[in-house]
Short mmCIF file of C-alpha atoms and ligand atoms in Angstrom, two decimals:
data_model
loop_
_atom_site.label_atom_id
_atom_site.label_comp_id
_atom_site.label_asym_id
_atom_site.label_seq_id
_atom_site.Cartn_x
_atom_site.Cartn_y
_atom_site.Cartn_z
CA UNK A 2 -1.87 -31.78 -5.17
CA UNK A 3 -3.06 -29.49 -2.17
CA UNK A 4 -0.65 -26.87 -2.79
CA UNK A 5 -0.65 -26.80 -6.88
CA UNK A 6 -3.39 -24.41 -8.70
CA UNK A 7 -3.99 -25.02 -12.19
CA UNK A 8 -5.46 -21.88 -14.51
CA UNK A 9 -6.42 -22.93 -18.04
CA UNK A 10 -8.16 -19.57 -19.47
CA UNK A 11 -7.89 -15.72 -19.52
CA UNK A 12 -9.49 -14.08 -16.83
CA UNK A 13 -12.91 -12.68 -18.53
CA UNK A 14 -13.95 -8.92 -18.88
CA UNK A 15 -14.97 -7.25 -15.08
CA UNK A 16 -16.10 -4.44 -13.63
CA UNK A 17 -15.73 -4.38 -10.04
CA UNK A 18 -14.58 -2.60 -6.97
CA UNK A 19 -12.30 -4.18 -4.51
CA UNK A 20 -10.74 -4.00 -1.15
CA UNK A 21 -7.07 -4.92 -0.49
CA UNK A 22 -5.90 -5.78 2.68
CA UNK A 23 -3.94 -3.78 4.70
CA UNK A 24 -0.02 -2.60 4.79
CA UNK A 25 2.56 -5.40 5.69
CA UNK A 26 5.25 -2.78 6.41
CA UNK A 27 3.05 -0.57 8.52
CA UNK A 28 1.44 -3.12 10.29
CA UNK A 29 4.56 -5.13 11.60
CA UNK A 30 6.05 -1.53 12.30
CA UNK A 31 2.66 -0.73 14.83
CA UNK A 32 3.04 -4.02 16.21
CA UNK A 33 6.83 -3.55 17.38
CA UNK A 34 6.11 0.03 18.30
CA UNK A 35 2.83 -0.65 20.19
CA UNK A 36 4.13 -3.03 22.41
CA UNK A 37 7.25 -0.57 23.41
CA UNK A 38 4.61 1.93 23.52
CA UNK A 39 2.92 3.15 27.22
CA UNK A 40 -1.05 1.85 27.41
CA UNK A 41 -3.05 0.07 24.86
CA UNK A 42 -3.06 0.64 21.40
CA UNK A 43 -5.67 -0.10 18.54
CA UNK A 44 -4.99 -1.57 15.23
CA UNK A 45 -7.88 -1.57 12.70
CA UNK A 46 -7.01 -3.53 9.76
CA UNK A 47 -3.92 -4.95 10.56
CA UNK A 48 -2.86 -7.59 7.81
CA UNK A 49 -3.99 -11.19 8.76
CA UNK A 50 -0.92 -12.87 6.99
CA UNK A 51 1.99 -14.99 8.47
CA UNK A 52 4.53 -12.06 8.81
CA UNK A 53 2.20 -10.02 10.64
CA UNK A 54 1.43 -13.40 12.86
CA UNK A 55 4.95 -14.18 13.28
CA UNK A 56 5.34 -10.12 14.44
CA UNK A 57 2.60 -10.86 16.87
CA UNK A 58 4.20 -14.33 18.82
CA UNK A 59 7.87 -12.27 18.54
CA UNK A 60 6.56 -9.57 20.95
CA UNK A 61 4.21 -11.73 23.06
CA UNK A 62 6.91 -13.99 23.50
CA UNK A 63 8.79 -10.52 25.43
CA UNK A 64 5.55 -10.83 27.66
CA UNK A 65 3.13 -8.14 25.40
CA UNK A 66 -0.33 -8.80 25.77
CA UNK A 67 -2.56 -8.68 22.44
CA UNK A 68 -6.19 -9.40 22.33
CA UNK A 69 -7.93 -10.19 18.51
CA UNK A 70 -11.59 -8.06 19.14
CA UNK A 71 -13.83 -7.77 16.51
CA UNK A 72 -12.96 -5.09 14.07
CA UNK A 73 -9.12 -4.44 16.06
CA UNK A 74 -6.62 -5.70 17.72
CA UNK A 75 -5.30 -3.90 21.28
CA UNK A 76 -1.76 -4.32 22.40
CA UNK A 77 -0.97 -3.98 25.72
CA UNK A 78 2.42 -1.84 25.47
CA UNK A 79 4.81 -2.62 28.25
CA UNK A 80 6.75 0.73 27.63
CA UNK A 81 10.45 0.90 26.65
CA UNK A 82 12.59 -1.34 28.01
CA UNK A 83 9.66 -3.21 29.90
CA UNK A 84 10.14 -6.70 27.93
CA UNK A 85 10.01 -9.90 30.47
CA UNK A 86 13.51 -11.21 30.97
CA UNK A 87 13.38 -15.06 29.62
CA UNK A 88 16.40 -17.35 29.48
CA UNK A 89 17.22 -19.23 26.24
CA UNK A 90 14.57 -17.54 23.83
CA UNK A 91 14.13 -18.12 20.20
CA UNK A 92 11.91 -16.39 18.13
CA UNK A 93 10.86 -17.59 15.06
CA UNK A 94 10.15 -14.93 12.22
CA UNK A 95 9.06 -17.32 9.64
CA UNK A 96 9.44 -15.40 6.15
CA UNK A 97 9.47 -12.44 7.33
CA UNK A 98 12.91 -10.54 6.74
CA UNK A 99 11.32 -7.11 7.62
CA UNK A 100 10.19 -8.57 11.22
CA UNK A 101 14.15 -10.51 11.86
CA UNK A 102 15.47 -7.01 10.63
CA UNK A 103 13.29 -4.56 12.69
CA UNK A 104 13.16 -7.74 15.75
CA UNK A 105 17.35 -7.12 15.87
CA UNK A 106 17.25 -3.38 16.44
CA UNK A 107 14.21 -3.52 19.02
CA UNK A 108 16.27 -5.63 20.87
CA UNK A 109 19.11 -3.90 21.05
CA UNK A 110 18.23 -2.91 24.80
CA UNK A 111 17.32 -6.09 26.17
CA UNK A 112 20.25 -7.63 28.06
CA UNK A 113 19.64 -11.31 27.58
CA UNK A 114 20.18 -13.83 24.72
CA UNK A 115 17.76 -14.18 22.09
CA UNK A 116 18.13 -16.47 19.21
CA UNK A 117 16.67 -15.60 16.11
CA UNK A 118 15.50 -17.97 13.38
CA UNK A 119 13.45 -17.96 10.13
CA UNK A 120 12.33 -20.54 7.06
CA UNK A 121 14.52 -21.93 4.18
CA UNK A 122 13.69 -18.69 2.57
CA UNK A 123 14.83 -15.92 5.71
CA UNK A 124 17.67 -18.27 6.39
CA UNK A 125 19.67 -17.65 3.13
CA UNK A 126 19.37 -14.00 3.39
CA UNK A 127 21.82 -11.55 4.45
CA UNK A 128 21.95 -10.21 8.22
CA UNK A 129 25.61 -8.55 8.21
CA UNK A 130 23.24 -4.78 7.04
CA UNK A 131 22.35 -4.82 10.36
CA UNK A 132 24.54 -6.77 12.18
CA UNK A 133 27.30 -3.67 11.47
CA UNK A 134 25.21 -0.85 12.72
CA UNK A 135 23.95 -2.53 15.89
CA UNK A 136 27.69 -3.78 16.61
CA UNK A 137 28.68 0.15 16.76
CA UNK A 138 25.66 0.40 19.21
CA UNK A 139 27.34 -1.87 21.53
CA UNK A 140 25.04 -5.11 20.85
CA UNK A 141 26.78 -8.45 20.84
CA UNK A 142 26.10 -10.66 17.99
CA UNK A 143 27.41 -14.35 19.35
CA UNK A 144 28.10 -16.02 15.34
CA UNK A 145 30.33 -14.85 12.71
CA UNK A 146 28.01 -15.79 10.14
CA UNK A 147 25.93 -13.40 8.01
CA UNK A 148 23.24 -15.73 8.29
CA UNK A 149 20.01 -16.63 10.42
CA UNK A 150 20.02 -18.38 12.95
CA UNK A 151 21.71 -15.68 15.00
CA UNK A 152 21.99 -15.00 18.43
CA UNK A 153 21.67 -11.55 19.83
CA UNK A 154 22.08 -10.17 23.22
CA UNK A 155 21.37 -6.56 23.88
CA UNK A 156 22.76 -4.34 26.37
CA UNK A 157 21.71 -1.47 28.89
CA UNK A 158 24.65 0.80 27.87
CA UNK A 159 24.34 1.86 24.00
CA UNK A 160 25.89 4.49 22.51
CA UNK A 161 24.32 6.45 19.87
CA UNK A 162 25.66 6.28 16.19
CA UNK A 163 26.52 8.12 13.01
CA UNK A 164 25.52 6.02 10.36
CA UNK A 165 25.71 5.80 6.38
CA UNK A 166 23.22 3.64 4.88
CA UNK A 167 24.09 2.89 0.94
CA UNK A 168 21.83 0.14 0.08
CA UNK A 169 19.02 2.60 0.25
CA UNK A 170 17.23 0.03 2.49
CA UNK A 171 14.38 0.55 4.99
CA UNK A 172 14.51 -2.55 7.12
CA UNK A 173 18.13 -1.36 8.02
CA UNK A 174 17.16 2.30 8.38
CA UNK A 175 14.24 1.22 10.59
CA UNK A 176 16.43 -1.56 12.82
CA UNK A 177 18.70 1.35 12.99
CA UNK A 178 16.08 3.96 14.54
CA UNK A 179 14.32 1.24 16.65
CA UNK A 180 18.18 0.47 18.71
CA UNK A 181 18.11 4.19 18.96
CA UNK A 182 15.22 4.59 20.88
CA UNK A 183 16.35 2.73 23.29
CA UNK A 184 19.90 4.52 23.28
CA UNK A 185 20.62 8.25 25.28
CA UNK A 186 22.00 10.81 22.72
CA UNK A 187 20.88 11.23 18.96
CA UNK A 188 21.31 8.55 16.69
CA UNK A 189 21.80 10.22 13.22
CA UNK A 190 21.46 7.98 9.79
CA UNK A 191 22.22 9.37 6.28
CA UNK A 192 20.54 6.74 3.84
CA UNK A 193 18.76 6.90 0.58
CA UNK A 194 15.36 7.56 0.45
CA UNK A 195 13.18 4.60 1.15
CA UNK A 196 10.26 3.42 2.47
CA UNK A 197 9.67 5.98 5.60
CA UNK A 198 6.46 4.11 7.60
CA UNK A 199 8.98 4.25 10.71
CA UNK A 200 10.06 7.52 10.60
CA UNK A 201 6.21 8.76 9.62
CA UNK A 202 4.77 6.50 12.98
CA UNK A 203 6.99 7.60 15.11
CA UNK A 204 6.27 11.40 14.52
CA UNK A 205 3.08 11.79 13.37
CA UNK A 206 1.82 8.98 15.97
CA UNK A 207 4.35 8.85 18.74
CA UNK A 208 5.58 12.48 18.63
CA UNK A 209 9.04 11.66 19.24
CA UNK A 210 11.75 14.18 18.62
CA UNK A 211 12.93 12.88 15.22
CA UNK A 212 14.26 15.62 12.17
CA UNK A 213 14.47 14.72 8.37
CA UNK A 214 16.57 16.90 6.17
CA UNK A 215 17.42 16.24 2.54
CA UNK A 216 20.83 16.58 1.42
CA UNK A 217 22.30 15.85 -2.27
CA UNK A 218 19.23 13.36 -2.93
CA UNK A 219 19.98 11.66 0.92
CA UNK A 220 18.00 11.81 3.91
CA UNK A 221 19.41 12.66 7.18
CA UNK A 222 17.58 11.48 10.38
CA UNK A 223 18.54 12.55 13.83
CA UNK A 224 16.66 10.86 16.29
CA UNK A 225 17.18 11.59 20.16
CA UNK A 226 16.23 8.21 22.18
CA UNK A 227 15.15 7.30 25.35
CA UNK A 228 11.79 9.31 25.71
CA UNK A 229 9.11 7.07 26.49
CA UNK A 230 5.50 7.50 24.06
CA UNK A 231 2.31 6.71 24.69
CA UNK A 232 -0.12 4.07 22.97
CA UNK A 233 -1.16 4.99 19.61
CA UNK A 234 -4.23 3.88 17.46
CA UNK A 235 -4.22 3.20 13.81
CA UNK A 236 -6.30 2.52 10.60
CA UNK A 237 -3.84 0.69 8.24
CA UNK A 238 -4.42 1.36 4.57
CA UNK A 239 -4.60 -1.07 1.68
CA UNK A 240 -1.08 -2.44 0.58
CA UNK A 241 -0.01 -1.51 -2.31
CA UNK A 242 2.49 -3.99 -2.84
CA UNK A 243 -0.72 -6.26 -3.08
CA UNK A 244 -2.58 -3.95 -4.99
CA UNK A 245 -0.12 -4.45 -7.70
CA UNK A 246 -1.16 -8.03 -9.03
CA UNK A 247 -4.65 -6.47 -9.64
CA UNK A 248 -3.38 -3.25 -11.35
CA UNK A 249 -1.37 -5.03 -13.73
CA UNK A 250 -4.46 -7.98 -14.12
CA UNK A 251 -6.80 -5.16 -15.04
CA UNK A 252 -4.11 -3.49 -17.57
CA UNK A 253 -3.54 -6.78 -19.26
CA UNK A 254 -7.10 -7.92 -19.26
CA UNK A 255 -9.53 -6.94 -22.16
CA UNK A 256 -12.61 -4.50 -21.50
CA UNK A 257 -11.99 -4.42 -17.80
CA UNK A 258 -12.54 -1.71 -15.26
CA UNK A 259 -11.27 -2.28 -11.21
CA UNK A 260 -11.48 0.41 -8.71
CA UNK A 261 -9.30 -0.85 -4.90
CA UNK A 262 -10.26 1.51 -2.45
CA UNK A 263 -8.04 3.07 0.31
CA UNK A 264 -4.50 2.11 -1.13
CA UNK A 265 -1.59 3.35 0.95
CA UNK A 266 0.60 5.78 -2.01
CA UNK A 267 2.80 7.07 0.38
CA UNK A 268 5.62 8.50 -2.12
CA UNK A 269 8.47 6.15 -1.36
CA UNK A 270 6.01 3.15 -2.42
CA UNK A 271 4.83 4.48 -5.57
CA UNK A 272 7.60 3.55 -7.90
CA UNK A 273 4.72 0.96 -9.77
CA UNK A 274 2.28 4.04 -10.62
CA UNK A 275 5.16 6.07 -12.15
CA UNK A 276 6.62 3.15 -14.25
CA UNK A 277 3.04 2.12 -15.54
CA UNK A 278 2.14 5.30 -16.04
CA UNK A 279 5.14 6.16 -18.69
CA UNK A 280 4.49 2.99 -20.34
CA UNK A 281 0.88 4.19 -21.27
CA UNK A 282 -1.03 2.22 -18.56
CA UNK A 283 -4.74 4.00 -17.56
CA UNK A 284 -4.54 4.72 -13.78
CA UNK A 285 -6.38 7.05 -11.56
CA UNK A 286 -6.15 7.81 -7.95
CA UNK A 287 -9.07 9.50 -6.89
CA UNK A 288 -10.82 10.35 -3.05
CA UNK A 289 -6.86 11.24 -1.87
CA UNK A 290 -6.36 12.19 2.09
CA UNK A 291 -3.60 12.17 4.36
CA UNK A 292 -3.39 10.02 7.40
CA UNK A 293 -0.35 9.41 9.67
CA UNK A 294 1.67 11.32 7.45
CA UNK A 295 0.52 8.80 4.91
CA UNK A 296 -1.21 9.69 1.09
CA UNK A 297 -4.01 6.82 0.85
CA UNK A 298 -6.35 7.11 -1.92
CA UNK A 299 -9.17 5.00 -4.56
CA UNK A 300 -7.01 3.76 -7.33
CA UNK A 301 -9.23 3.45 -10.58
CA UNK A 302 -7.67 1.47 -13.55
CA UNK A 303 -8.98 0.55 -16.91
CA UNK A 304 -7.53 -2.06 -19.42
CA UNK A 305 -4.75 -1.09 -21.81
CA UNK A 306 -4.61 -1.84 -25.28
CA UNK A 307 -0.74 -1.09 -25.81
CA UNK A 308 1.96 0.00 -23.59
CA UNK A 309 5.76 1.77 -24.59
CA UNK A 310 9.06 -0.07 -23.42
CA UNK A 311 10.10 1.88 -20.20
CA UNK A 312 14.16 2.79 -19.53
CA UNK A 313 13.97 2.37 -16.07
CA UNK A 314 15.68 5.25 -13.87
CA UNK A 315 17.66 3.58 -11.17
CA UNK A 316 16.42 6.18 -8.64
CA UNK A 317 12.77 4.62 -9.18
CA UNK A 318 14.26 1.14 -8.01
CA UNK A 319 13.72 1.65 -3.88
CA UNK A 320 10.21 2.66 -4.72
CA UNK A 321 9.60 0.02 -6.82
CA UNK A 322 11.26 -2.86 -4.95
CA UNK A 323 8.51 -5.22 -4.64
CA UNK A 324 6.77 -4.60 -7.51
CA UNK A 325 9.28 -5.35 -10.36
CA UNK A 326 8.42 -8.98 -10.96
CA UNK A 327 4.65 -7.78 -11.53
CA UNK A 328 6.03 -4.97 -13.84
CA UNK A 329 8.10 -7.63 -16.10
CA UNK A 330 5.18 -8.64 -17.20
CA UNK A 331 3.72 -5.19 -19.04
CA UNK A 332 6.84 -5.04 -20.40
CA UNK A 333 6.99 -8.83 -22.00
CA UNK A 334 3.45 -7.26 -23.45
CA UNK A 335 5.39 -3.54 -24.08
CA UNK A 336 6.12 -2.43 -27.97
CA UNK A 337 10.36 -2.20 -27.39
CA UNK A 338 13.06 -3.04 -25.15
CA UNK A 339 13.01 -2.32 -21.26
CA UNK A 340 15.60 -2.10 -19.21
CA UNK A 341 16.35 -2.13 -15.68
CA UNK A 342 20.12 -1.31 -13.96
CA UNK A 343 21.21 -1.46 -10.29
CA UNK A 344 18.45 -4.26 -9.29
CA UNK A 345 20.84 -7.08 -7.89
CA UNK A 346 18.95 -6.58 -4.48
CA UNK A 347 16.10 -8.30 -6.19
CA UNK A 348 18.37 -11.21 -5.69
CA UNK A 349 18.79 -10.73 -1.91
CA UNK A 350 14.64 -10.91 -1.63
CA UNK A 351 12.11 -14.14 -0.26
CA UNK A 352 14.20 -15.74 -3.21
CA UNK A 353 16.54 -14.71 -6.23
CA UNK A 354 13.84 -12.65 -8.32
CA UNK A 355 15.94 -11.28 -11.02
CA UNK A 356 16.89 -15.31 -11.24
CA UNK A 357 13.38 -16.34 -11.87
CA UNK A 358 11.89 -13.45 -13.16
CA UNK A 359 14.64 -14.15 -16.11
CA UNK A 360 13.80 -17.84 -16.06
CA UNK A 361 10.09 -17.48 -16.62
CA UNK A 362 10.21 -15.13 -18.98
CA UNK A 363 12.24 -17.06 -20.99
CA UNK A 364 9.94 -19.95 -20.84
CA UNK A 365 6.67 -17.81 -21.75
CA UNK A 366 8.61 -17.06 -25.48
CA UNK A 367 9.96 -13.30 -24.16
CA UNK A 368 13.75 -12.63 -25.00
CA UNK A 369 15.57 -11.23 -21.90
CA UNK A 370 19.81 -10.15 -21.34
CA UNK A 371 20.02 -11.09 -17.62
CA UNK A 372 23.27 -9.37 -15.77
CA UNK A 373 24.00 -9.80 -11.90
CA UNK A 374 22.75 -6.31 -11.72
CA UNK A 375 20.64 -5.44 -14.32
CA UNK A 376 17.97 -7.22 -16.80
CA UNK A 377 16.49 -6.08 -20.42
CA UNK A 378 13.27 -7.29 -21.80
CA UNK A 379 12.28 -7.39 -25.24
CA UNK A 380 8.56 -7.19 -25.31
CA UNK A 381 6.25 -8.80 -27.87
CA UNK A 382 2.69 -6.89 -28.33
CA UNK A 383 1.34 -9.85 -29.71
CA UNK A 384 2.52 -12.14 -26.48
CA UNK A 385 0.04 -14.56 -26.49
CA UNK A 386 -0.04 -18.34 -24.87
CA UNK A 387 -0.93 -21.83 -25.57
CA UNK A 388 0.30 -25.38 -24.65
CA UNK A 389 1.06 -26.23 -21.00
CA UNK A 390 3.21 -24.73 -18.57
CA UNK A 391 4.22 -26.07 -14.98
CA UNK A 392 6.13 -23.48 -12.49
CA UNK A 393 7.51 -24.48 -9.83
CA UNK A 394 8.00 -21.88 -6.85
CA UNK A 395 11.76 -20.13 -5.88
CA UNK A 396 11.74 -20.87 -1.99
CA UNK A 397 8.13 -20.47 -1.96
CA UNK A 398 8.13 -16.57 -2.72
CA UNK A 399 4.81 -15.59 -2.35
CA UNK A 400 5.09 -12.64 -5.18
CA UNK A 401 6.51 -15.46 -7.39
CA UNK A 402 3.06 -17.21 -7.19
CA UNK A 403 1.05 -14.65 -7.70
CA UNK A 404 3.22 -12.95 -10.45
CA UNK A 405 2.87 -16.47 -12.22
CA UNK A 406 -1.41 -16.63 -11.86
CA UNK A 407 -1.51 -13.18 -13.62
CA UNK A 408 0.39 -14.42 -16.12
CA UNK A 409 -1.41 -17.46 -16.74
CA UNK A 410 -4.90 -15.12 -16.47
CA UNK A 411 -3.49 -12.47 -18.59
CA UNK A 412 -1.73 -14.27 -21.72
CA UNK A 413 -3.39 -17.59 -22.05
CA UNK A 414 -1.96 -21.02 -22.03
CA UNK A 415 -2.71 -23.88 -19.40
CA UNK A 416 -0.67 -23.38 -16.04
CA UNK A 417 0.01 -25.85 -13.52
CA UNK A 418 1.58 -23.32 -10.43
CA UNK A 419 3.12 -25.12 -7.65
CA UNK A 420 3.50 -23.57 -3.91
CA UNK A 421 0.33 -21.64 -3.67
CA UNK A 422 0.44 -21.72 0.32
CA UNK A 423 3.54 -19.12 -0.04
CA UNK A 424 0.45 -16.70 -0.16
CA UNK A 425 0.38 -17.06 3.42
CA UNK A 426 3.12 -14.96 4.10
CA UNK A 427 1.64 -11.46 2.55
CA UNK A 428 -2.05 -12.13 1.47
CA UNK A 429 -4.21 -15.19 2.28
CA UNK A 430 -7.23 -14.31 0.15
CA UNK A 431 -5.38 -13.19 -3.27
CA UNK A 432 -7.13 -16.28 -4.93
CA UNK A 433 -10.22 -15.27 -3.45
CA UNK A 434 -10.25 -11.91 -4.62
CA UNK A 435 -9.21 -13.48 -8.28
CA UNK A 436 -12.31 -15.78 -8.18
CA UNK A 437 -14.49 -12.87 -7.26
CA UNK A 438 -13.31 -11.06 -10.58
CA UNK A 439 -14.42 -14.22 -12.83
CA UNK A 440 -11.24 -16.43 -12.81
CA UNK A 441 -11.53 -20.05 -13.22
CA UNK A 442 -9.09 -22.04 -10.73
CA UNK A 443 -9.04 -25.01 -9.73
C1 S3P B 29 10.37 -3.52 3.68
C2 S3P B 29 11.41 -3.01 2.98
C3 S3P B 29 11.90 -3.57 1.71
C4 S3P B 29 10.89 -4.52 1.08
C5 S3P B 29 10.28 -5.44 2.08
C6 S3P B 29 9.58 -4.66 3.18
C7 S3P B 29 10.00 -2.91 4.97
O1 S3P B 29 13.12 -4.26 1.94
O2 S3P B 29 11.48 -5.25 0.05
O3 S3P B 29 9.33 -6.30 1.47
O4 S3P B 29 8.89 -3.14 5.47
O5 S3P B 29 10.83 -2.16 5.51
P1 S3P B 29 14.51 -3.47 1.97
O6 S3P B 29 14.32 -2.32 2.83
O7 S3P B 29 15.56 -4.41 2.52
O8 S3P B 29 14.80 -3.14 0.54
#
């Protein structure tokens, strides 16, 4: 029963102000970057979450020293190319397809075998997106599948690439920029916009010779490799990928005000705020300043009574990646039909998303049309819950748990949730912050 919540009432009114904790994406990215870096770096507020754990045994299992101190962590950067030769290594990433993604283009330079592995979850996903650029590099990929577990072996001779990246993703872009760091030349990707955390680290904080132009909607990167950087510090902001279960609790709740200081809104994450925003929803970011070539800022949000159905434009959909489960639910509450096209890489996430996000839906009394690429959702103002539902987890997705507690908190009904550990993975106190607010759990 360990690892099964149970929530049998609606969250209650609050007022509060919270504090999120900080960036996954930006703290994996300073952990792979400070230990390639020159000298010791400082990390305040680096997420304390499995991913960012299984970052932190991947590069001190290369022979990078990282002490825990009290309000940091320092990481003893062993400079590019300065990884300890081991025979017959095999690093684990867990859950973490950002850290097996970013882990296979920071390797690209190191001459020896490494074997990567991951969970249930990693090891269904697909590797071939980077396998292909890294293969033009000149890395050798021992297995034909697509698949973890892989085994990689770098080499001392890359050649830099030209390289068109369509999925519009930034683990690829970012395993792409990390091989060409280690590679002589300039390396030059032409991708859609996405996240940019890499590409904002490694000029603002490294000062490496990397140029960003915009052309027809794409960005172009040139980056020139081989220059060695110095240590960097860092003061990670508030993720707003885990910011989003509260924005969307306070929306849905009745009479309730929540302020979460020091969110990360860097543009190419903000795809929630937009969407909720056209639907009607009451948020305010307040207290804005720019850090790292990051926009962080206070994000005030009051309860909504009613929200419109959204027609979601497709060029939202890399900005919005991780938050569209959490979004499916304003619009099961939304007066209309939403839809949302071009999202089959939902199914390529910690599990099929579109899958269960169509599933549960269904089972809460919401129509949806679910395509292999798309998924429409006719909303009910009146949505509200009673009798007993049990959930059980997609390969233990931790944003399918937590989607599935604000449910339960925001419509009603009595929820038995299974696979609550999955939490792990992204944010170990979500259900504390949830109790603080008022919710009952038990
Ligand atoms: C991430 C990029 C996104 C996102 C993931 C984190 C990153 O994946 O879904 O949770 O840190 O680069 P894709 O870039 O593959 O879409």
């Amino acid at each position: 029963m360990k690892n099964i919540i149970k929530i049998h009432s609606r969250i209650p009114s609050f007022n509060q102000t919270i504090v999120i904790p900080g960036d996954k994406s930006i703290s994996i990215r300073c952990i792979l970057l400070g230990a390639q870096a020159n000298g010791k770096s400082k990390f305040y507020n680096l997420l304390d979450s499995g991913d960012v754990n299984s970052a932190i045994n991947a590069v001190k299992s290369l022979g990078v020293k990282i002490k825990k101190k009290k309000t940091f962590h320092e990481i003893s950067g062993v400079g590019l190319n300065g990884f300890e030769y081991k025979k017959n290594l095999v690093i684990d990433c867990g859950n973490s397809g950002t850290l097996a993604r970013l882990l296979c283009g920071m390797l690209a330079g190191y001459d020896c075998e490494v074997k990567i592995i991951g969970d249930k979850s990693l090891s269904r996903r697909d590797f071939s997106r980077v396998v292909r650029p890294l293969k033009l590099f000149g890395v050798n990929f021992q297995n034909k599948k697509k698949k973890l577990p892989i085994k990689i072996s770098g080499s001392k001779f890359l050649r830099p690439i030209n390289y068109f990246e369509e999925k519009g993703s930034a683990q690829v872009k970012s395993s792409i920029m990390l091989a060409a760091l280690n590679t002589p030349g300039i390396t030059s990707i032409t991708s859609k916009p996405s996240r940019n955390h890499t590409e904002n680290i490694l000029r603002y904080c490294l000062r490496l010779p990397i140029h960003i132009a915009k052309k027809r909607k794409l960005d172009v990167i040139n980056l020139e490799g081989q220059k060695n950087f110095k240590s960097f510090d860092y003061k990670i902001p508030g993720d707003i990928s885990s910011a989003a279960f509260f924005i969307v609790l306070t929306l849905l709740s009745k009479n309730s005000k929540l302020k979460i200081k020091s969110v990360n809104v860097n543009e190419s994450r903000t795809g929630i705020l937009t969407i909720l925003k056209r639907m009607g929803a009451n948020i305010k970011l307040v207290n804005k300043k720019f850090y790292n070539g990051e926009h962080n800022a206070d994000l005030l949000i009051k309860s909504t009574k009613e929200f419109k159905s959204i027609n979601c434009p497709s060029s939202l959909n890399t900005k919005t990646i991780d938050e569209f489960l959490i979004i499916f639910l304003v619009c099961a509450k939304a007066n209309g039909t939403s839809r949302f096209n071009k999202i089959h890489e939902l199914r390529q996430k910690e599990s099929d998303r579109l899958k269960f996000a169509a599933q549960f839906l269904k089972k809460i009394g919401i129509k949806v049309k679910e395509k292999y690429d798309s998924l429409t959702i006719y909303g009910n103002p009146n949505l509200k819950l009673s009798g007993n539902f049990i959930v059980k987890n997609f390969l233990n997705d931790h944003r399918v748990f937590m989607m599935t507690c604000i449910a339960a908190l925001s419509f009603g009904g009595k929820f038995k949730i299974h696979d609550k550990n999955s939490i792990n993975s992204s944010f170990p106190n979500f259900l504390r912050i949830i109790r603080k607010l008022g919710a009952k759990i038990n």
